[in-house]
Coordinates of C-alpha atoms in Angstrom, one line a residue:
X1 CA 104.1 207.5 7.3
X2 CA 100.4 207.0 6.2
X3 CA 97.2 208.8 6.4
X4 CA 94.7 207.4 8.9
X5 CA 91.2 208.8 8.9
X6 CA 89.6 209.2 12.2
X7 CA 90.8 208.8 15.8
X8 CA 88.7 207.6 18.7
X9 CA 90.2 210.1 21.2
X10 CA 89.7 213.0 18.8
X11 CA 86.2 212.1 18.0
X12 CA 85.4 211.8 21.7
X13 CA 86.9 215.2 22.3
X14 CA 84.9 216.8 19.5
X15 CA 81.7 215.1 20.8
X16 CA 82.0 216.7 24.2
X17 CA 83.0 213.5 26.0
X18 CA 86.0 215.1 27.7
X19 CA 85.0 216.4 31.2
X20 CA 86.6 217.5 34.4
X21 CA 86.7 215.4 37.6
X22 CA 83.3 216.7 38.6
X23 CA 81.8 215.5 35.3
X24 CA 81.4 219.0 33.9
X25 CA 82.7 220.4 30.6
X26 CA 86.4 221.1 31.0
X27 CA 87.8 224.6 31.6
X28 CA 90.9 224.6 29.4
X29 CA 92.5 227.3 31.5
X30 CA 92.4 225.1 34.6
X31 CA 92.7 221.5 33.3
X32 CA 94.9 219.5 31.0
X33 CA 98.1 220.8 29.3
X34 CA 101.7 220.1 30.2
X35 CA 101.3 220.2 34.0
X36 CA 98.6 217.5 34.0
X37 CA 100.4 215.4 31.4
X38 CA 103.7 215.7 33.4
X39 CA 102.1 214.3 36.5
X40 CA 100.8 211.3 34.5
X41 CA 104.2 210.6 33.0
X42 CA 105.5 209.8 36.4
X43 CA 103.4 206.6 36.5
X44 CA 104.9 205.3 33.3
X45 CA 108.5 206.2 34.4
X46 CA 108.0 204.3 37.6
X47 CA 106.4 201.3 35.8
X48 CA 109.5 201.1 33.5
X49 CA 111.8 201.3 36.5
X50 CA 109.9 198.5 38.3
X51 CA 109.4 196.1 35.4
X52 CA 112.9 196.5 33.8
X53 CA 114.6 196.5 37.2
X54 CA 113.0 193.1 37.8
X55 CA 113.0 191.4 34.4
X56 CA 116.6 192.2 33.4
X57 CA 118.2 190.8 36.6
X58 CA 115.7 188.4 38.0
X59 CA 117.3 185.4 36.4
X60 CA 120.5 186.0 38.4
X61 CA 118.5 185.9 41.7
X62 CA 116.7 182.7 40.7
X63 CA 119.8 180.9 39.7
X64 CA 122.3 182.3 42.2
X65 CA 120.2 182.7 45.3
X66 CA 117.2 180.4 44.9
X67 CA 119.3 177.8 43.1
X68 CA 116.7 177.1 40.4
X69 CA 117.9 175.5 37.1
X70 CA 118.6 177.7 34.1
X71 CA 115.6 176.5 32.2
X72 CA 113.2 176.9 35.1
X73 CA 114.6 180.4 35.9
X74 CA 114.2 181.5 32.2
X75 CA 110.6 180.3 32.2
X76 CA 109.8 182.2 35.4
X77 CA 111.1 185.4 33.8
X78 CA 109.4 184.9 30.4
X79 CA 106.1 183.8 32.0
X80 CA 106.1 187.0 34.2
X81 CA 106.7 189.2 31.2
X82 CA 104.2 187.3 29.0
X83 CA 101.5 187.7 31.7
X84 CA 102.2 191.4 32.2
X85 CA 101.7 192.1 28.5
X86 CA 98.6 189.8 28.3
X87 CA 97.1 191.6 31.3
X88 CA 97.4 194.8 29.3
X89 CA 94.4 193.6 27.3
X90 CA 92.4 193.3 30.5
X91 CA 93.5 196.8 31.6
X92 CA 92.5 198.3 28.2
X93 CA 89.1 196.5 28.3
X94 CA 88.3 197.7 31.8
X95 CA 89.2 201.3 30.9
X96 CA 87.1 201.3 27.7
X97 CA 84.2 199.4 29.1
X98 CA 83.7 200.7 32.6
X99 CA 86.4 202.4 34.7
X100 CA 87.9 205.0 32.4
X101 CA 91.6 205.6 32.0
X102 CA 92.2 207.6 35.2
X103 CA 90.7 205.0 37.6
X104 CA 92.4 202.2 35.7
X105 CA 95.8 203.8 35.9
X106 CA 95.4 204.9 39.5
X107 CA 94.2 201.4 40.6
X108 CA 96.8 199.6 38.5
X109 CA 99.7 201.8 39.9
X110 CA 98.6 201.1 43.4
X111 CA 98.5 197.3 42.7
X112 CA 101.9 197.6 41.1
X113 CA 103.3 199.4 44.2
X114 CA 101.8 196.7 46.5
X115 CA 103.4 193.9 44.4
X116 CA 106.8 195.7 44.5
X117 CA 106.5 196.0 48.3
X118 CA 105.8 192.3 48.6
X119 CA 108.8 191.5 46.3
X120 CA 111.0 193.7 48.6
X121 CA 109.9 191.7 51.6
X122 CA 110.2 188.4 49.8
X123 CA 113.8 189.0 48.8
X124 CA 114.8 190.6 52.2
X125 CA 113.5 187.9 54.6
X126 CA 116.1 185.2 55.1
X127 CA 113.5 182.5 55.6
X128 CA 112.3 183.1 52.0
X129 CA 115.6 181.9 50.7
X130 CA 117.3 178.4 50.7
X131 CA 120.7 178.0 52.5
X132 CA 123.6 179.8 50.7
X133 CA 125.7 177.8 48.3
X134 CA 129.1 179.1 47.5
X135 CA 129.9 176.9 44.4
X136 CA 127.3 174.9 42.6
X137 CA 130.0 173.1 40.7
X138 CA 131.5 171.6 43.9
X139 CA 128.4 171.0 46.0
X140 CA 124.8 170.2 45.6
X141 CA 122.8 173.4 46.2
X142 CA 119.4 173.2 47.9
X143 CA 116.7 174.5 45.6
X144 CA 114.1 176.9 47.0
X145 CA 111.0 175.2 48.3
X146 CA 107.5 175.7 47.0
X147 CA 106.5 177.8 50.0
X148 CA 109.4 180.1 49.4
X149 CA 108.6 180.3 45.7
X150 CA 104.9 180.9 46.3
X151 CA 105.5 184.3 47.9
X152 CA 107.8 185.3 45.0
X153 CA 105.2 184.3 42.4
X154 CA 102.4 186.2 44.3
X155 CA 104.6 189.3 44.2
X156 CA 105.6 189.0 40.6
X157 CA 102.0 188.5 39.3
X158 CA 100.7 191.3 41.4
X159 CA 103.2 193.5 39.7
X160 CA 102.1 192.1 36.4
X161 CA 98.5 192.9 37.1
X162 CA 99.3 196.5 37.9
X163 CA 101.9 196.9 35.2
X164 CA 99.5 195.7 32.5
X165 CA 96.9 198.2 33.5
X166 CA 99.4 201.1 33.4
X167 CA 101.0 200.0 30.1
X168 CA 97.7 199.9 28.2
X169 CA 96.2 203.2 29.4
X170 CA 98.8 205.8 30.6
X171 CA 99.7 207.0 27.1
X172 CA 96.0 207.5 26.2
X173 CA 95.3 209.2 29.4
X174 CA 98.2 211.6 28.8
X175 CA 96.9 212.4 25.3
X176 CA 93.5 213.2 26.8
X177 CA 95.1 216.3 28.4
X178 CA 95.5 218.0 25.0
X179 CA 92.6 219.2 22.8
X180 CA 93.4 218.2 19.3
X181 CA 90.9 220.7 17.9
X182 CA 93.2 223.4 19.2
X183 CA 96.2 223.7 16.9
X184 CA 98.6 224.8 19.8
X185 CA 97.5 221.9 22.0
X186 CA 97.7 219.4 19.1
X187 CA 101.4 220.5 18.5
X188 CA 102.1 220.1 22.2
X189 CA 100.7 216.6 22.1
X190 CA 103.4 215.5 19.6
X191 CA 106.0 216.7 22.1
X192 CA 104.2 214.8 24.8
X193 CA 104.7 211.5 23.0
X194 CA 108.4 212.3 22.4
X195 CA 108.8 212.9 26.2
X196 CA 106.7 209.8 26.9
X197 CA 109.1 207.6 24.9
X198 CA 112.0 209.5 26.6
X199 CA 110.5 208.5 30.0
X200 CA 110.3 204.8 28.9
X201 CA 113.9 204.9 27.8
X202 CA 115.3 206.7 30.8
X203 CA 113.4 204.5 33.2
X204 CA 114.8 201.4 31.5
X205 CA 118.4 202.7 31.5
X206 CA 118.1 203.7 35.2
X207 CA 116.8 200.2 36.0
X208 CA 119.6 198.3 34.2
X209 CA 122.4 200.4 35.5
X210 CA 121.7 202.0 38.9
X211 CA 119.1 199.5 40.3
X212 CA 120.8 196.4 39.0
X213 CA 124.1 197.5 40.6
X214 CA 122.3 198.1 43.9
X215 CA 120.6 194.7 43.7
X216 CA 123.8 192.9 43.1
X217 CA 126.2 194.9 45.4
X218 CA 124.0 196.3 48.2
X219 CA 121.0 194.0 48.4
X220 CA 117.9 192.9 46.5
X221 CA 115.7 194.4 49.2
X222 CA 117.3 197.8 48.7
X223 CA 117.0 197.6 44.9
X224 CA 113.3 196.6 44.9
X225 CA 112.6 198.9 47.8
X226 CA 113.7 201.9 45.7
X227 CA 111.4 200.7 42.9
X228 CA 108.5 200.4 45.4
X229 CA 109.3 203.9 46.7
X230 CA 109.3 205.4 43.1
X231 CA 105.9 203.8 42.4
X232 CA 104.4 205.0 45.7
X233 CA 105.6 208.6 45.0
X234 CA 104.2 208.4 41.4
X235 CA 100.8 207.2 42.7
X236 CA 100.7 210.0 45.3
X237 CA 101.7 212.7 42.7
X238 CA 99.1 211.4 40.3
X239 CA 96.3 211.5 42.8
X240 CA 97.2 215.0 43.9
X241 CA 96.7 216.1 40.3
X242 CA 93.1 214.8 40.2
X243 CA 91.4 218.3 39.8
X244 CA 93.8 219.2 37.0
X245 CA 93.0 216.3 34.6
X246 CA 90.7 216.0 31.7
X247 CA 88.7 212.8 31.6
X248 CA 87.3 210.8 28.7
X249 CA 84.1 208.9 29.5
X250 CA 84.3 205.2 28.8
X251 CA 82.4 204.3 25.6
X252 CA 82.6 200.5 25.5
X253 CA 85.4 198.1 24.5
X254 CA 85.8 196.9 20.9
X255 CA 86.5 193.5 22.4
X256 CA 82.8 193.4 23.3
X257 CA 81.9 193.9 19.6
X258 CA 84.2 191.1 18.5
X259 CA 82.8 188.7 21.2
X260 CA 79.2 189.6 20.3
X261 CA 79.7 189.0 16.6
X262 CA 81.3 185.7 17.1
X263 CA 78.8 184.7 19.7
X264 CA 75.8 185.5 17.4
X265 CA 77.4 183.9 14.4
X266 CA 77.7 180.6 16.4
X267 CA 74.2 181.0 17.8
X268 CA 72.7 181.4 14.4
X269 CA 74.9 178.9 12.6
X270 CA 71.9 176.8 11.6
X271 CA 70.1 179.6 9.9
X272 CA 70.3 179.7 6.1
X273 CA 72.1 182.6 4.4
X274 CA 69.7 185.2 2.9
X275 CA 69.3 185.2 -0.9
X276 CA 71.0 188.5 -1.3
X277 CA 73.6 190.2 1.0
X278 CA 71.5 193.4 1.1
X279 CA 69.0 191.5 3.3
X280 CA 71.6 191.5 6.1
X281 CA 71.0 193.9 9.0
X282 CA 72.3 197.4 8.3
X283 CA 73.6 196.5 4.8
X284 CA 72.5 199.8 3.2
X285 CA 73.9 201.9 6.0
X286 CA 77.2 200.0 6.3
X287 CA 80.3 202.1 6.5
X288 CA 82.4 199.2 5.4
X289 CA 81.9 197.3 2.1
X290 CA 80.6 193.8 2.4
X291 CA 83.1 191.0 1.6
X292 CA 82.8 187.2 1.1
X293 CA 85.8 186.4 3.3
X294 CA 84.8 184.7 6.6
X295 CA 81.3 184.4 5.3
X296 CA 80.2 182.4 8.3
X297 CA 80.3 185.6 10.4
X298 CA 77.6 187.1 8.2
X299 CA 75.1 185.0 10.1
X300 CA 75.5 187.4 13.1
X301 CA 73.8 190.0 10.9
X302 CA 70.8 187.8 10.0
X303 CA 67.6 189.0 11.4
X304 CA 65.4 186.0 12.3
X305 CA 61.6 186.1 12.9
X306 CA 62.0 186.9 16.6
X307 CA 64.2 190.0 15.9
X308 CA 61.8 191.3 13.2
X309 CA 58.5 190.6 15.0
X310 CA 59.6 192.2 18.2
X311 CA 61.4 195.1 16.6
X312 CA 64.7 194.0 18.1
X313 CA 66.7 194.8 15.1
X314 CA 68.5 197.5 17.0
X315 CA 69.4 195.2 19.9
X316 CA 73.0 194.3 19.2
X317 CA 72.8 191.1 21.2
X318 CA 70.0 189.9 18.9
X319 CA 71.5 191.0 15.6
X320 CA 74.8 192.7 14.7
X321 CA 75.1 195.2 11.9
X322 CA 77.0 194.4 8.8
X323 CA 79.4 197.2 9.7
X324 CA 80.3 195.4 13.0
X325 CA 80.6 192.0 11.1
X326 CA 83.0 193.5 8.5
X327 CA 85.1 195.2 11.2
X328 CA 85.6 191.8 13.0
X329 CA 86.6 190.3 9.6
X330 CA 89.2 193.1 9.2
X331 CA 90.7 192.1 12.6
X332 CA 90.8 188.4 11.7
X333 CA 92.6 189.3 8.4
X334 CA 95.5 190.6 10.5
X335 CA 96.0 187.3 12.3
X336 CA 98.5 185.8 9.7
X337 CA 100.8 188.8 10.0
X338 CA 100.3 188.9 13.7
X339 CA 101.3 185.3 14.1
X340 CA 104.6 185.8 12.3
X341 CA 105.5 188.7 14.7
X342 CA 105.5 186.5 17.7
X343 CA 108.8 184.8 17.2
X344 CA 110.7 188.2 17.2
X345 CA 109.7 188.6 20.9
X346 CA 110.6 185.0 21.6
X347 CA 114.1 186.0 20.4
X348 CA 114.0 189.2 22.3
X349 CA 113.2 187.4 25.6
X350 CA 116.6 185.7 25.4
X351 CA 118.1 189.0 26.2
X352 CA 116.4 188.9 29.6
X353 CA 117.3 185.3 30.4
X354 CA 120.1 183.2 28.9
X355 CA 122.2 186.1 27.7
X356 CA 122.3 187.5 31.2
X357 CA 123.3 184.0 32.5
X358 CA 126.2 184.1 29.9
X359 CA 127.3 187.4 31.4
X360 CA 127.5 186.0 34.9
X361 CA 130.2 183.5 33.9
X362 CA 132.2 185.9 31.8
X363 CA 134.8 188.6 32.7
X364 CA 132.8 191.8 33.4
X365 CA 135.6 194.0 34.7
X366 CA 136.3 197.5 33.5
X367 CA 139.5 198.2 35.3
X368 CA 138.7 197.6 38.9
X369 CA 135.0 198.0 38.5
X370 CA 132.9 194.8 37.8
X371 CA 129.8 195.5 35.7
X372 CA 126.7 193.7 37.0
X373 CA 125.5 191.0 34.6
X374 CA 122.1 192.6 34.4
X375 CA 123.6 195.9 33.4
X376 CA 124.8 194.4 30.2
X377 CA 121.3 195.1 28.9
X378 CA 122.5 198.8 28.8
X379 CA 123.7 198.0 25.3
X380 CA 120.3 196.7 24.2
X381 CA 118.6 200.0 25.1
X382 CA 121.3 202.1 23.7
X383 CA 121.0 200.2 20.4
X384 CA 117.2 200.7 20.4
X385 CA 117.6 204.4 20.9
X386 CA 120.4 204.7 18.3
X387 CA 118.6 202.8 15.6
X388 CA 115.2 204.5 16.3
X389 CA 116.9 207.8 15.7
X390 CA 118.8 206.6 12.6
X391 CA 115.5 205.2 11.3
X392 CA 113.7 208.5 11.4
X393 CA 116.6 210.8 10.6
X394 CA 118.5 208.7 8.0
X395 CA 116.9 205.5 6.7
X396 CA 113.3 206.9 6.1
X397 CA 114.4 210.2 4.4
X398 CA 116.9 208.2 2.2
X399 CA 114.2 205.6 1.3
X400 CA 111.8 208.5 0.4
X401 CA 114.4 209.9 -2.1
X402 CA 115.1 206.4 -3.6
X403 CA 111.5 205.2 -3.9
X404 CA 109.7 208.6 -4.2
X405 CA 107.3 207.2 -1.6
X406 CA 106.3 209.6 1.2
X407 CA 106.3 206.8 3.7
X408 CA 109.8 205.6 2.8
X409 CA 109.7 202.3 4.5
X410 CA 106.3 200.6 4.8
X411 CA 105.2 199.1 8.1
X412 CA 105.6 195.5 6.9
X413 CA 109.1 196.4 5.5
X414 CA 110.1 197.6 9.0
X415 CA 108.9 194.3 10.5
X416 CA 110.8 192.3 7.9
X417 CA 114.0 194.2 8.7
X418 CA 113.5 193.6 12.4
X419 CA 113.0 189.9 11.8
X420 CA 116.3 189.7 9.9
X421 CA 118.1 191.5 12.7
X422 CA 116.7 189.0 15.2
X423 CA 118.0 186.1 13.2
X424 CA 121.4 187.7 13.0
X425 CA 121.3 188.3 16.7
X426 CA 120.7 184.6 17.4
X427 CA 123.5 183.6 15.1
X428 CA 125.9 185.9 16.9
X429 CA 124.7 184.6 20.2
X430 CA 125.5 181.0 19.2
X431 CA 129.0 181.9 17.9
X432 CA 129.8 183.8 21.1
X433 CA 128.6 181.1 23.4
X434 CA 130.5 178.4 21.5
X435 CA 133.7 180.5 21.8
X436 CA 133.1 181.3 25.5
X437 CA 132.6 177.6 26.3
X438 CA 135.6 176.5 24.3
X439 CA 137.9 179.0 26.1
X440 CA 136.5 178.1 29.5
X441 CA 136.6 174.3 29.1
X442 CA 139.6 173.8 26.8
X443 CA 141.9 176.7 27.6
X444 CA 140.6 177.4 31.2
X445 CA 140.2 181.1 30.4
X446 CA 137.3 183.5 30.8
X447 CA 136.6 185.8 27.9
X448 CA 135.2 189.3 28.2
X449 CA 131.5 189.8 28.7
X450 CA 131.7 192.6 26.1
X451 CA 131.7 189.9 23.4
X452 CA 127.9 189.8 24.2
X453 CA 127.6 193.4 22.9
X454 CA 127.0 192.3 19.2
X455 CA 123.9 190.2 20.1
X456 CA 122.5 193.0 22.2
X457 CA 123.1 195.5 19.4
X458 CA 121.6 193.3 16.7
X459 CA 118.4 192.4 18.7
X460 CA 118.1 196.1 19.8
X461 CA 118.3 197.2 16.2
X462 CA 115.6 194.6 15.4
X463 CA 113.3 196.1 18.0
X464 CA 113.8 199.6 16.7
X465 CA 112.4 198.4 13.4
X466 CA 109.9 195.7 14.5
X467 CA 108.4 197.6 17.4
X468 CA 107.4 200.6 15.3
X469 CA 106.5 198.5 12.2
X470 CA 104.2 196.2 14.1
X471 CA 102.5 199.0 15.9
X472 CA 102.1 201.1 12.8
X473 CA 100.7 198.1 10.9
X474 CA 98.1 197.3 13.5
X475 CA 97.1 201.0 13.9
X476 CA 96.6 201.5 10.2
X477 CA 95.0 198.2 9.4
X478 CA 92.6 198.0 12.3
X479 CA 89.0 199.1 11.7
X480 CA 88.4 202.8 12.1
X481 CA 86.2 202.3 15.2
X482 CA 88.5 199.8 16.7
X483 CA 91.8 201.8 16.8
X484 CA 92.3 200.8 20.4
X485 CA 92.5 197.2 19.2
X486 CA 95.9 198.1 17.8
X487 CA 97.5 198.3 21.2
X488 CA 95.8 195.0 22.2
X489 CA 97.1 193.2 19.2
X490 CA 100.6 194.5 19.7
X491 CA 100.7 193.6 23.4
X492 CA 99.4 190.2 22.5
X493 CA 102.4 189.6 20.2
X494 CA 104.8 190.5 23.1
X495 CA 102.9 188.2 25.5
X496 CA 102.8 185.3 23.1
X497 CA 106.5 185.7 22.3
X498 CA 107.4 185.3 26.0
X499 CA 105.1 182.4 26.4
X500 CA 106.4 180.7 23.3
X501 CA 109.9 181.1 24.8
X502 CA 108.8 179.2 27.9
X503 CA 107.2 176.5 25.8
X504 CA 110.3 176.1 23.7
X505 CA 112.6 175.8 26.7
X506 CA 110.3 173.1 28.2
X507 CA 110.2 171.2 24.9
X508 CA 113.9 171.4 24.4
X509 CA 114.6 170.3 27.9
X510 CA 112.3 167.3 27.4
X511 CA 113.7 166.4 23.9
X512 CA 117.3 166.7 24.9
X513 CA 116.8 165.3 28.5
X514 CA 118.3 168.5 29.9
X515 CA 121.6 168.3 28.0
X516 CA 121.2 171.6 26.2
X517 CA 120.1 174.0 28.9
X518 CA 122.0 173.3 32.1
X519 CA 122.6 175.5 35.1
X520 CA 126.3 175.0 34.5
X521 CA 126.6 176.5 31.0
X522 CA 130.0 174.8 30.4
X523 CA 128.2 171.4 30.5
X524 CA 125.3 172.5 28.4
X525 CA 124.8 173.3 24.7
X526 CA 123.2 176.7 24.9
X527 CA 124.7 177.6 21.5
X528 CA 122.4 174.9 19.9
X529 CA 119.4 176.5 21.4
X530 CA 120.4 179.9 19.9
X531 CA 121.0 178.3 16.5
X532 CA 117.6 176.5 16.7
X533 CA 116.0 179.9 17.2
X534 CA 118.0 181.3 14.2
X535 CA 116.7 178.4 12.0
X536 CA 113.1 179.0 13.3
X537 CA 113.6 182.7 12.6
X538 CA 114.5 182.0 9.0
X539 CA 111.5 179.8 8.5
X540 CA 109.3 182.4 10.2
X541 CA 110.7 185.1 8.0
X542 CA 109.8 183.2 4.9
X543 CA 106.3 182.7 6.2
X544 CA 106.2 186.4 6.9
X545 CA 107.2 187.2 3.3
X546 CA 104.5 184.9 2.1
X547 CA 101.7 186.6 4.0
X548 CA 103.1 190.1 3.6
X549 CA 103.3 189.9 -0.2
X550 CA 99.7 188.8 -0.3
X551 CA 98.4 191.3 2.2
X552 CA 96.1 193.9 0.7
X553 CA 96.6 197.2 2.6
X554 CA 93.3 198.7 3.8
X555 CA 92.1 201.4 1.5
X556 CA 92.2 204.8 3.2
X557 CA 89.4 207.4 2.9
X558 CA 89.5 211.1 2.8
X559 CA 87.2 213.9 2.0
X560 CA 87.8 215.6 -1.3
X561 CA 87.4 219.4 -1.5
X562 CA 84.0 219.1 -3.3
X563 CA 82.7 217.0 -0.4
X564 CA 82.8 213.7 -2.3
X565 CA 84.6 210.9 -0.5
X566 CA 87.6 209.5 -2.3
X567 CA 89.6 206.3 -1.7
X568 CA 93.4 206.1 -1.8
X569 CA 95.8 203.3 -1.2
X570 CA 98.3 204.9 1.1
X571 CA 101.5 203.9 -0.7
X572 CA 100.5 205.3 -4.1
X573 CA 100.0 208.9 -3.4
X574 CA 102.8 211.4 -2.5
X575 CA 100.1 214.0 -1.6
X576 CA 99.6 212.3 1.7
X577 CA 102.7 214.1 3.1
X578 CA 100.6 216.8 4.7
X579 CA 98.8 214.1 6.7
X580 CA 102.0 212.4 7.8
X581 CA 101.9 213.8 11.3
X582 CA 98.5 212.4 12.0
X583 CA 99.8 208.8 12.1
X584 CA 103.0 210.0 13.7
X585 CA 100.9 211.2 16.6
X586 CA 98.8 208.1 16.8
X587 CA 101.8 205.7 16.6
X588 CA 103.6 207.7 19.4
X589 CA 100.4 207.6 21.4
X590 CA 100.1 203.8 21.2
X591 CA 103.9 203.4 22.0

């Protein structure tokens, strides 16, 4: 792990920005702590149950009940998940800029509950479905009409709006319940993040086992109705705990700073650069050294005659400071690595779509019990939990001994390992699909769905490395005053990964005239699509290596005992071990 100096939540707490629900300074004996944090955890648990219960089994409903094509069904799922993660940026912005985390989570959870209720009604009302079709191979099935799909889309994107707001704020709101200036509460907060991640995992496992079984064997309405019920209960419990919470006042979103700097740079693009950089606004007081990269943004810090004559130099919409400009530059420097992280989530999205479709036409029986196709995702989440544990308990300690580096595995090394696993997962997917189709078409036999386990395990192992690696990288490399941007950047990679999947499916369908991705997998060439993703993954990995080898890690700051500020590159000093828990806490908070 690495040392990260500063934390927005900690600074706010120390500056007296944490208040009770009446706006008064908090009474620690009556607010916060485990009881308040536990009530908040219910929202995240319910969000996972809702989202995973939908995304991991929605494709079977779209293909089997609504009779949509495989490609269109896959795009519906990936667009839904992409939008949900993208709306996390909106939720984070609203919380930071105006509403605060409590109101944002409460409103978002209510919206998510409403969307799940609508989805329950949509899947329960017979008129919302086309006529049944017993065998699509022997008869032409009637596809759902636009009116029937409209209600489904409204339900899904209402859930996405609510889920995005919960996802981006609930962990931060939970962390606000602990005072990091108190050693006991700071230690408790570490356990909070462990339990937070536990809630995510348990919610996902419950969704892909119990809920998926109910959806397939009892009824979609019952399955989604249970999800809606859990979200309503979670909202009620959270609202009941209102007097017990500690609240952080909104202090403005870093997205506003980025927009303002870019806006001013464009507005002042015709102005000449000053003769010396020290003539830029706030140069002498800058907390970040001036750099020549993205020099065009320096124009945002130029003070023109209007700003000087009217003493508007402190008006940030007239002139940015060089500190703000350099912070925006630091964010832009992350874009190359950010772009190479997208394809991992494109690969991951196949576990929600085509892999589930493969399972529907394979033998899923365990004795007399038939495993629901959506429940095959159980192996994905088990793999994630297993490799996350092995990573922290085996791989990192072993790497520390070998490299004598306290971090063990750097954040970019984690991402690289995750990308390699994703390529291996797609190769395994292509091999299994080719073997499945050959047995079905040539030998007229159905192979076991448990042949899909390797691809679930490989992609799950990739997430265990890539998820933490990406998050840690963005946390550490983001500007000190823009730490909340780390969550936004991370959610954006997930969102773009799902959208890229939709784009690829559409392009492949057009290029192959629908011959690769057919609703009848035996007539299609799904293995070619998997292998195409594997080749793209190799190219993407090479691009990642190119950017990663050239990336200069941000120099970390700390205060020396004599009060003089020192600079350390995190990977070169074993003395940073005592500060390891600081980033551990922050990474877990962002997860």
